[in-house]
Short mmCIF file of C-alpha atoms in Angstrom, two decimals:
data_model
loop_
_atom_site.label_atom_id
_atom_site.label_comp_id
_atom_site.label_asym_id
_atom_site.label_seq_id
_atom_site.Cartn_x
_atom_site.Cartn_y
_atom_site.Cartn_z
CA MET A 1 157.30 132.04 176.81
CA LEU A 2 157.56 129.96 173.59
CA VAL A 3 154.11 128.80 173.04
CA ILE A 4 153.98 125.81 170.63
CA ALA A 5 150.26 124.67 168.87
CA PRO A 6 149.59 121.28 169.69
CA ALA A 7 149.61 118.38 166.97
CA PHE A 8 147.27 115.53 166.85
CA ALA A 9 145.58 114.38 170.23
CA ASP A 10 145.84 110.94 168.64
CA PRO A 11 148.72 110.78 166.53
CA VAL A 12 148.90 107.14 165.40
CA SER A 13 145.36 107.09 163.67
CA ALA A 14 145.87 110.73 162.31
CA ASN A 15 149.22 110.03 160.76
CA GLN A 16 147.99 107.01 159.69
CA ALA A 17 145.03 108.55 157.65
CA THR A 18 146.89 111.35 156.60
CA PHE A 19 149.58 108.93 155.02
CA ARG A 20 147.00 106.91 153.07
CA ALA A 21 145.29 109.97 151.60
CA VAL A 22 148.70 111.16 150.33
CA MET A 23 149.57 107.38 149.30
CA ASP A 24 146.37 107.48 147.03
CA ALA A 25 147.02 110.78 145.86
CA PHE A 26 150.55 109.39 144.66
CA ALA A 27 149.13 106.08 143.27
CA ARG A 28 146.52 108.17 141.26
CA PRO A 29 148.24 111.45 139.92
CA GLY A 30 145.98 114.37 139.79
CA SER A 31 143.01 112.83 142.06
CA VAL A 32 142.26 115.03 144.97
CA ARG A 33 141.93 113.11 148.42
CA ALA A 34 140.47 114.58 151.59
CA LEU A 35 142.98 115.48 154.31
CA THR A 36 141.57 115.48 157.73
CA ALA A 37 143.05 118.58 159.59
CA ALA A 38 140.78 120.35 161.24
CA GLU A 39 141.98 119.83 164.72
CA LEU A 40 145.30 121.52 163.85
CA ALA A 41 146.00 124.99 164.04
CA PRO A 42 149.48 125.68 162.89
CA PRO A 43 151.45 129.06 162.78
CA PRO A 44 150.26 131.07 159.72
CA PRO A 45 151.07 130.78 156.69
CA LEU A 46 151.63 127.00 157.38
CA SER A 47 148.31 125.59 156.17
CA ARG A 48 146.72 122.67 158.08
CA GLY A 49 147.35 120.42 155.24
CA ALA A 50 150.69 121.00 155.09
CA ALA A 51 150.83 120.57 158.98
CA ALA A 52 149.42 117.44 158.87
CA VAL A 53 151.80 115.81 155.89
CA ALA A 54 154.74 117.16 158.29
CA LEU A 55 153.45 115.30 161.00
CA ALA A 56 152.85 112.23 158.80
CA LEU A 57 155.98 112.13 156.84
CA LEU A 58 158.98 114.12 158.88
CA ASP A 59 161.50 112.98 161.36
CA TYR A 60 165.08 113.24 162.30
CA GLU A 61 165.92 111.52 159.20
CA THR A 62 164.47 114.12 156.84
CA PRO A 63 166.09 117.28 156.04
CA VAL A 64 163.42 120.03 155.39
CA TRP A 65 163.90 123.16 153.42
CA LEU A 66 161.13 125.89 153.76
CA ASP A 67 160.45 128.72 151.24
CA THR A 68 160.99 132.25 151.99
CA ARG A 69 157.72 132.90 152.97
CA LEU A 70 157.56 130.14 155.47
CA ALA A 71 161.15 130.57 156.85
CA ALA A 72 160.52 134.28 157.42
CA GLU A 73 158.17 132.96 160.09
CA ARG A 74 160.19 131.76 163.39
CA SER A 75 157.31 130.06 164.95
CA ILE A 76 156.85 127.81 161.87
CA ALA A 77 160.70 126.49 162.41
CA ASP A 78 159.61 125.85 166.07
CA TRP A 79 156.72 124.13 165.68
CA LEU A 80 158.14 121.88 162.97
CA ARG A 81 161.24 121.29 165.16
CA PHE A 82 158.98 120.65 168.21
CA HIS A 83 156.59 118.03 166.93
CA THR A 84 158.88 116.30 164.04
CA GLY A 85 162.49 116.41 165.13
CA ALA A 86 163.47 117.16 161.46
CA PRO A 87 166.60 119.33 160.55
CA LEU A 88 165.74 122.62 158.84
CA ILE A 89 168.34 123.43 156.68
CA VAL A 90 169.00 126.23 154.03
CA GLU A 91 170.36 124.35 151.00
CA PRO A 92 167.61 122.95 148.88
CA GLY A 93 169.72 120.65 146.92
CA ARG A 94 169.89 118.41 150.24
CA ALA A 95 166.45 118.20 151.40
CA ALA A 96 164.17 115.37 151.34
CA PHE A 97 161.02 117.45 151.91
CA ALA A 98 160.70 121.04 150.66
CA PHE A 99 157.77 123.12 152.17
CA ILE A 100 156.19 126.04 149.67
CA ASP A 101 153.96 128.28 150.54
CA ASP A 102 154.35 130.88 147.53
CA ALA A 103 153.62 128.44 144.71
CA ALA A 104 153.87 130.90 142.12
CA ARG A 105 157.37 131.70 143.00
CA MET A 106 158.69 128.43 143.79
CA PRO A 107 162.33 127.71 142.92
CA PRO A 108 163.23 125.64 139.89
CA PHE A 109 163.10 121.94 140.22
CA GLU A 110 166.72 121.74 139.30
CA ALA A 111 167.54 123.69 142.74
CA PHE A 112 166.41 120.60 144.61
CA SER A 113 167.63 117.12 144.77
CA LEU A 114 166.75 115.18 141.73
CA GLY A 115 168.34 111.74 142.98
CA SER A 116 170.62 109.90 140.73
CA GLU A 117 170.42 107.21 138.00
CA GLU A 118 171.54 104.68 140.54
CA TYR A 119 169.40 105.87 143.49
CA PRO A 120 166.51 107.76 141.95
CA ASP A 121 164.39 107.48 145.42
CA ARG A 122 167.21 110.17 146.69
CA SER A 123 165.14 113.26 145.62
CA THR A 124 163.35 115.91 147.26
CA THR A 125 159.31 115.58 147.90
CA LEU A 126 158.10 119.29 147.18
CA VAL A 127 155.07 119.76 149.50
CA ILE A 128 153.21 122.88 147.64
CA ARG A 129 150.42 125.02 149.42
CA VAL A 130 147.62 125.78 147.12
CA ASP A 131 144.05 127.62 147.29
CA GLY A 132 142.40 124.86 145.67
CA PHE A 133 141.99 122.27 142.75
CA GLY A 134 139.98 122.35 139.34
CA THR A 135 139.29 125.95 139.32
CA THR A 136 141.71 126.98 136.40
CA ALA A 137 142.58 125.70 132.87
CA PRO A 138 143.59 122.06 133.36
CA LEU A 139 146.29 120.05 132.64
CA THR A 140 145.66 116.82 130.71
CA LEU A 141 147.70 114.05 132.45
CA THR A 142 148.52 110.31 131.85
CA GLY A 143 150.97 107.71 132.91
CA PRO A 144 150.94 105.17 136.11
CA GLY A 145 148.21 105.62 138.17
CA ILE A 146 145.84 107.06 135.40
CA ALA A 147 143.26 104.71 133.60
CA GLY A 148 143.51 106.62 129.95
CA ARG A 149 143.51 110.31 130.79
CA ARG A 150 142.92 112.72 133.75
CA GLU A 151 142.35 116.34 134.08
CA PHE A 152 144.02 118.38 136.72
CA SER A 153 144.65 121.84 137.85
CA PHE A 154 145.54 123.74 141.16
CA ALA A 155 146.22 127.65 141.99
CA PRO A 156 148.12 129.29 141.93
CA ALA A 157 150.51 128.10 139.80
CA PRO A 158 153.94 129.17 138.28
CA ALA A 159 153.25 130.65 134.56
CA ASP A 160 155.99 128.09 133.42
CA PHE A 161 154.45 125.22 135.24
CA PRO A 162 153.79 122.69 132.19
CA ALA A 163 157.58 123.29 131.08
CA ARG A 164 158.79 122.27 134.15
CA LEU A 165 156.60 119.32 134.24
CA ILE A 166 157.89 118.09 131.05
CA ALA A 167 161.33 118.64 131.66
CA ASN A 168 160.97 117.07 135.41
CA ARG A 169 159.60 113.98 133.15
CA ALA A 170 162.43 113.75 130.91
CA LEU A 171 164.74 113.33 133.78
CA PHE A 172 163.03 109.87 134.63
CA PRO A 173 163.59 107.93 136.71
CA ARG A 174 165.53 111.22 138.18
CA GLY A 175 163.26 114.38 139.31
CA VAL A 176 161.29 115.67 142.22
CA ASP A 177 157.85 114.56 143.23
CA LEU A 178 154.99 117.31 143.83
CA LEU A 179 152.34 117.29 146.47
CA PHE A 180 150.04 120.00 146.50
CA VAL A 181 148.03 120.45 149.74
CA ALA A 182 145.05 122.92 150.32
CA ASP A 183 143.74 122.89 154.37
CA GLU A 184 141.47 119.68 153.83
CA ALA A 185 142.67 118.07 150.31
CA ALA A 186 145.85 116.97 148.76
CA ALA A 187 146.85 115.98 145.39
CA ALA A 188 150.19 114.92 143.90
CA LEU A 189 152.03 114.68 140.47
CA PRO A 190 154.81 112.11 140.91
CA ARG A 191 157.77 112.26 138.84
CA SER A 192 156.33 109.09 136.45
CA THR A 193 153.19 111.54 135.15
CA ARG A 194 153.28 112.51 131.75
CA LEU A 195 151.64 115.98 130.42
CA ILE A 196 149.77 115.39 127.04
CA GLU A 197 150.69 118.94 125.44
CA ARG A 198 147.36 120.36 123.86
CA ALA A 199 147.11 120.47 119.99
CA MET B 1 152.89 89.64 177.21
CA ASN B 2 149.73 91.15 176.04
CA ALA B 3 148.99 92.77 172.83
CA PRO B 4 147.94 96.14 174.34
CA ALA B 5 151.89 96.76 175.13
CA TYR B 6 152.42 97.06 171.35
CA ASN B 7 151.80 100.24 169.05
CA PHE B 8 148.85 99.94 166.66
CA ALA B 9 149.83 97.20 163.91
CA TYR B 10 152.94 96.31 165.94
CA LEU B 11 155.57 98.77 164.34
CA ASP B 12 156.59 101.68 166.21
CA GLU B 13 155.71 105.16 164.67
CA GLN B 14 159.25 106.21 163.50
CA THR B 15 159.72 103.06 161.49
CA LYS B 16 156.08 103.12 159.77
CA ARG B 17 157.27 106.80 158.76
CA MET B 18 160.41 105.47 157.12
CA ILE B 19 158.60 102.68 155.52
CA ARG B 20 155.82 105.06 154.30
CA ARG B 21 158.29 107.49 152.81
CA ALA B 22 159.95 104.41 150.84
CA ILE B 23 156.35 103.55 149.55
CA LEU B 24 155.59 106.96 148.20
CA LYS B 25 158.95 107.03 146.57
CA GLY B 26 158.08 103.45 145.20
CA ILE B 27 154.99 104.62 143.80
CA ALA B 28 156.74 107.63 142.08
CA ILE B 29 159.11 105.23 140.51
CA PRO B 30 157.20 102.36 139.26
CA GLY B 31 159.19 99.03 139.38
CA TYR B 32 162.43 100.75 141.23
CA GLN B 33 163.33 99.01 144.17
CA VAL B 34 163.53 101.36 146.98
CA PRO B 35 166.09 100.48 149.84
CA PHE B 36 164.60 100.76 153.27
CA ALA B 37 165.65 99.87 157.02
CA SER B 38 163.77 96.79 157.31
CA ARG B 39 163.38 95.94 160.81
CA GLU B 40 163.57 92.43 162.77
CA MET B 41 160.04 91.22 162.82
CA PRO B 42 158.65 88.47 165.26
CA MET B 43 159.25 85.99 162.57
CA PRO B 44 161.79 84.62 160.47
CA TYR B 45 163.18 86.24 157.21
CA GLY B 46 161.22 84.14 154.35
CA TRP B 47 158.12 84.18 155.98
CA GLY B 48 157.08 87.35 154.93
CA THR B 49 158.75 90.18 156.91
CA GLY B 50 158.60 92.32 154.06
CA GLY B 51 155.16 92.12 153.54
CA VAL B 52 154.22 92.30 157.05
CA GLN B 53 156.08 95.57 157.39
CA VAL B 54 154.31 97.07 154.29
CA THR B 55 151.04 95.99 155.67
CA ALA B 56 151.55 97.62 159.16
CA ALA B 57 152.84 100.91 157.70
CA ILE B 58 149.72 101.20 155.40
CA LEU B 59 146.93 99.73 157.68
CA GLY B 60 144.38 101.81 159.59
CA PRO B 61 141.52 100.92 162.08
CA GLY B 62 138.78 101.05 159.07
CA ASP B 63 140.78 98.37 156.82
CA THR B 64 139.77 94.95 156.15
CA LEU B 65 142.60 92.47 155.86
CA LYS B 66 142.80 89.13 153.91
CA VAL B 67 146.10 87.10 153.87
CA ILE B 68 146.82 84.37 151.34
CA ASP B 69 149.74 81.94 151.24
CA GLN B 70 149.79 80.48 147.67
CA GLY B 71 146.57 81.44 147.29
CA ALA B 72 145.35 79.69 150.52
CA ASP B 73 143.84 81.66 153.50
CA ASP B 74 144.00 78.59 155.54
CA THR B 75 147.68 77.90 155.58
CA THR B 76 150.30 78.33 158.23
CA ASN B 77 151.85 81.53 157.17
CA ALA B 78 148.44 83.12 155.97
CA VAL B 79 146.53 82.29 159.45
CA SER B 80 149.68 83.50 161.47
CA ILE B 81 149.75 87.06 159.85
CA ARG B 82 146.11 87.48 159.57
CA GLN B 83 146.26 86.47 163.63
CA LEU B 84 149.18 89.03 164.25
CA PHE B 85 147.19 92.31 162.67
CA ALA B 86 143.81 90.75 164.44
CA LYS B 87 145.45 91.02 167.54
CA THR B 88 147.71 94.09 167.10
CA ALA B 89 145.78 96.35 165.30
CA GLY B 90 142.43 94.77 165.70
CA VAL B 91 141.37 95.50 162.03
CA CYS B 92 138.30 93.20 160.48
CA THR B 93 139.78 90.29 158.73
CA THR B 94 138.24 88.36 155.80
CA THR B 95 138.94 85.48 153.52
CA HIS B 96 136.52 87.41 150.71
CA THR B 97 138.64 88.92 148.18
CA ALA B 98 135.80 91.37 147.16
CA GLU B 99 135.40 92.44 150.86
CA ALA B 100 139.29 93.13 151.41
CA THR B 101 140.93 96.74 151.40
CA VAL B 102 144.51 95.12 152.13
CA ILE B 103 145.48 92.01 150.65
CA GLN B 104 148.75 90.53 151.81
CA THR B 105 150.15 87.69 149.51
CA ARG B 106 152.72 84.86 149.14
CA HIS B 107 153.13 83.88 145.63
CA ARG B 108 149.73 84.32 143.81
CA ILE B 109 147.34 87.14 142.86
CA PRO B 110 143.67 86.39 143.43
CA GLU B 111 141.43 84.77 140.93
CA THR B 112 138.57 87.77 141.46
CA LYS B 113 139.58 90.85 139.57
CA LEU B 114 140.85 93.48 142.30
CA GLY B 115 139.14 97.08 142.39
CA GLU B 116 139.97 100.48 142.72
CA ASP B 117 140.17 100.62 146.58
CA GLN B 118 142.26 97.77 147.27
CA VAL B 119 145.73 97.42 148.02
CA LEU B 120 147.86 94.15 147.23
CA VAL B 121 150.93 93.62 149.21
CA TYR B 122 153.35 90.93 147.96
CA GLN B 123 155.92 89.03 150.42
CA VAL B 124 158.91 89.33 148.11
CA PRO B 125 162.27 86.98 148.89
CA ILE B 126 164.76 88.02 146.10
CA PRO B 127 163.63 91.38 144.78
CA GLU B 128 166.28 91.74 142.11
CA PRO B 129 165.31 89.90 139.05
CA LEU B 130 169.05 90.29 137.88
CA ARG B 131 170.76 88.88 141.00
CA PHE B 132 171.08 85.19 139.57
CA LEU B 133 172.59 86.54 136.34
CA GLU B 134 174.82 88.95 138.21
CA PRO B 135 175.31 88.58 141.94
CA ARG B 136 176.92 91.90 142.54
CA GLU B 137 174.67 94.63 143.85
CA THR B 138 176.84 97.31 142.42
CA GLU B 139 176.92 95.87 138.87
CA THR B 140 172.77 95.13 139.02
CA ARG B 141 172.28 98.81 140.50
CA GLN B 142 174.40 99.95 137.31
CA MET B 143 172.44 97.90 134.86
CA HIS B 144 169.15 99.16 136.41
CA ALA B 145 170.42 102.81 136.06
CA HIS B 146 171.15 102.34 132.41
CA ALA B 147 168.31 100.00 131.59
CA ASP B 148 170.75 97.54 130.55
CA TYR B 149 168.68 94.48 130.29
CA GLY B 150 170.30 92.42 127.52
CA LEU B 151 171.21 89.92 130.10
CA MET B 152 167.64 89.09 130.81
CA HIS B 153 166.90 88.57 127.24
CA VAL B 154 169.93 86.02 127.21
CA LYS B 155 168.59 84.02 129.92
CA LEU B 156 165.17 83.65 128.30
CA TYR B 157 166.57 82.77 124.94
CA GLU B 158 168.94 80.44 126.81
CA ASP B 159 165.80 78.62 127.91
CA ILE B 160 164.22 78.47 124.48
CA ALA B 161 168.02 76.96 123.05
CA ARG B 162 167.76 74.30 125.52
CA HIS B 163 164.21 73.60 125.93
CA GLY B 164 162.47 75.01 122.80
CA HIS B 165 160.42 77.41 125.00
CA ILE B 166 160.71 79.70 127.87
CA SER B 167 160.86 77.32 130.32
CA THR B 168 160.84 80.41 133.61
CA SER B 169 157.61 79.39 135.12
CA TYR B 170 157.33 81.60 138.15
CA ALA B 171 158.96 84.79 138.87
CA TYR B 172 158.68 85.72 135.45
CA PRO B 173 160.43 89.11 134.65
CA VAL B 174 158.16 92.16 133.60
CA LYS B 175 158.69 95.68 132.55
CA VAL B 176 156.85 98.16 134.36
CA ASP B 177 156.00 101.32 132.25
CA GLY B 178 158.67 100.81 129.69
CA ARG B 179 161.63 101.38 132.31
CA TYR B 180 162.58 99.00 134.81
CA VAL B 181 162.47 95.14 134.88
CA MET B 182 160.82 94.10 137.80
CA ASP B 183 160.41 90.56 139.86
CA PRO B 184 157.03 90.04 140.29
CA SER B 185 157.92 87.87 143.40
CA PRO B 186 157.43 83.74 142.82
CA THR B 187 154.14 83.93 141.48
CA PRO B 188 153.19 81.57 138.65
CA LYS B 189 153.53 83.29 135.20
CA PHE B 190 149.91 82.48 135.15
CA ASP B 191 149.37 85.49 137.22
CA ASN B 192 151.65 88.00 135.12
CA PRO B 193 149.08 89.42 132.94
CA LYS B 194 146.48 90.35 136.17
CA MET B 195 149.45 92.78 136.91
CA ASN B 196 148.89 94.78 133.66
CA ASP B 197 146.38 97.70 134.07
CA CYS B 198 145.39 96.64 137.61
CA ALA B 199 142.92 98.71 139.11
CA ALA B 200 144.53 98.00 142.51
CA LEU B 201 147.81 99.42 143.85
CA GLN B 202 150.75 96.82 144.05
CA LEU B 203 153.25 97.09 146.76
CA PHE B 204 155.96 94.70 147.23
CA GLY B 205 157.91 94.19 150.54
CA ALA B 206 161.58 92.05 150.83
CA GLY B 207 162.56 92.24 154.58
CA ARG B 208 165.68 90.36 154.07
CA GLU B 209 166.87 92.29 151.26
CA LYS B 210 165.28 95.60 152.53
CA ARG B 211 163.86 96.65 149.17
CA ILE B 212 160.06 98.11 148.80
CA TYR B 213 158.73 98.53 145.30
CA ALA B 214 155.29 99.32 143.69
CA ILE B 215 153.11 99.24 141.02
CA PRO B 216 150.56 101.97 140.58
CA PRO B 217 146.90 101.26 139.33
CA HIS B 218 146.75 100.99 135.70
CA THR B 219 150.04 100.93 135.15
CA THR B 220 151.62 98.97 131.60
CA VAL B 221 153.05 95.96 132.88
CA VAL B 222 154.74 93.65 130.13
CA SER B 223 155.96 90.16 130.53
CA LEU B 224 159.33 89.90 128.67
CA ASP B 225 159.45 87.68 125.55
CA PHE B 226 160.48 87.47 121.95
CA GLU B 227 158.35 88.13 118.82
CA ASP B 228 158.74 84.54 117.69
CA HIS B 229 158.32 83.19 121.28
CA PRO B 230 155.73 85.25 122.67
CA PHE B 231 154.87 85.21 126.47
CA GLU B 232 152.28 82.58 127.61
CA ALA B 233 150.46 82.44 130.87
CA SER B 234 150.61 78.72 131.29
CA ARG B 235 148.22 76.47 133.43
CA THR B 236 147.70 73.02 134.09
CA GLN B 237 144.96 71.48 131.26
CA ALA B 238 142.80 70.27 133.96
CA SER B 239 139.72 71.42 135.70
CA CYS B 240 139.52 72.02 139.45
CA GLU B 241 138.05 68.96 140.76
CA LEU B 242 136.17 70.53 143.38
CA CYS B 243 134.63 73.30 141.83
CA GLY B 244 135.06 72.57 138.22
CA ALA B 245 136.81 75.57 137.28
CA ASP B 246 138.78 75.43 134.17
CA ASP B 247 140.18 79.07 134.01
CA SER B 248 141.91 78.86 137.58
CA TYR B 249 145.33 78.35 138.73
CA LEU B 250 145.58 74.71 139.84
CA ASP B 251 147.50 73.02 142.65
CA GLU B 252 148.33 69.37 142.38
CA VAL B 253 147.43 67.47 145.53
CA ILE B 254 148.57 63.93 146.10
CA THR B 255 146.01 61.70 147.60
CA ASP B 256 147.68 58.36 148.40
CA ASP B 257 151.01 56.51 148.07
CA ARG B 258 149.81 54.74 144.80
CA GLY B 259 150.28 57.73 142.14
CA GLY B 260 146.48 59.01 142.95
CA ARG B 261 146.12 62.74 142.70
CA MET B 262 143.73 65.28 142.24
CA PHE B 263 143.77 68.86 140.71
CA VAL B 264 142.13 71.69 142.65
CA CYS B 265 142.01 75.60 142.65
CA SER B 266 145.17 77.34 144.46
CA ASP B 267 142.86 80.12 145.25
CA THR B 268 140.73 78.67 148.13
CA ASP B 269 138.09 81.72 148.22
CA TYR B 270 137.41 81.48 144.50
CA CYS B 271 137.04 77.86 144.93
CA GLU B 272 134.71 78.00 147.69
CA ALA B 273 132.33 80.82 146.28
CA ARG B 274 132.09 78.77 142.96
CA ARG B 275 131.13 75.69 145.22
CA GLU B 276 128.45 77.82 147.15
CA ALA B 277 126.91 79.23 144.13
CA ARG B 278 126.15 75.89 142.71
CA PRO B 279 122.73 74.72 143.11
#
């Protein structure tokens, strides 16, 4: 028999709390926000934080792409389909959201939807699982949502991440938006954020 | 009909998710107008249906809500919207700017400086700053795509040619983070400088026109102008007759039918606080 782990007992307030944390993360790029997801037990390797984000933002209007690790676990697809109704797709270029478990080996950003000059909002939001924040050499960020500069790091990260970020910013207003989630925390790098390169 | 029959904050959950996704894209692309599937609300278009939908999508049980209409907490539109959320969301409401976590506004930015933990939600009638210059949506979309904003400068130049100065006094166009030209909603241009490097998140909702846009905190917001005709945040050269403020935006109130009039603060909370603080 198919057994699907439950979602939040009080979805209205839990989804609102998750959204506000994600909104604050987008509004203040690189700042780490607390997520309340202790109640969730999604099928591994889907993290509790990523599961909370999925419940807050996905529905029948949002095609979702899963990376190889998440797609390999059938119970994750079952859990997402049952709780959100989101269509799971295999072409990353059509995804509204992409869930990535293996951050170090994530596909190039160009594989996803970057939006158009006319409709830059029609781009993919990447939800990337991380182990934690602030444990490795930081990137220095500036741009909307940042008073002056802010330092930010996450692990694990792909080796070419700074170059990817610069290339993504160069496409502005096109580009992908990045949401990093640990089990109980989230941080974002929307496409508007600029990387200050070290001298 | 009784309140408990409604979902928290009136809107259903799928509508909130759709609006929340639009808000996130709006924040990621500061000043860009994100289309959204605006719903019919229990109030007419033009009364703040866009602002109400944005507020409903972000509001949580721990929020304290303030609603102002032209700066005032006690006008019909402000009272009705405040009551809508007090009834359907059970949130605390306040008239004090500093106590609020979410402030919904029609046509003013509070005089009191906003803080990091606040969100300002604007009600927007016509979100497209180029609409009166170019009525076709297909064309204005191309103009935004190419950052082709020469027409707006021509409009401001024509103001100068005709009146000797830029006569646009409200809904004065701004450029957000050096990219998108944006309509700040019909706020007086006196308020424009408050949008620049504002500590609070600013969200804009246009219900009839079905657009949401945003200015993240600490974003550069520049009012369009010319080197020889710089932007000026104008106000009536008078003091408030109730609190004596000479730095606030003033409303002119007609007091009789013989030409009598007085100037008072448009921001009622600012004015009341100043009067209470007086010995």
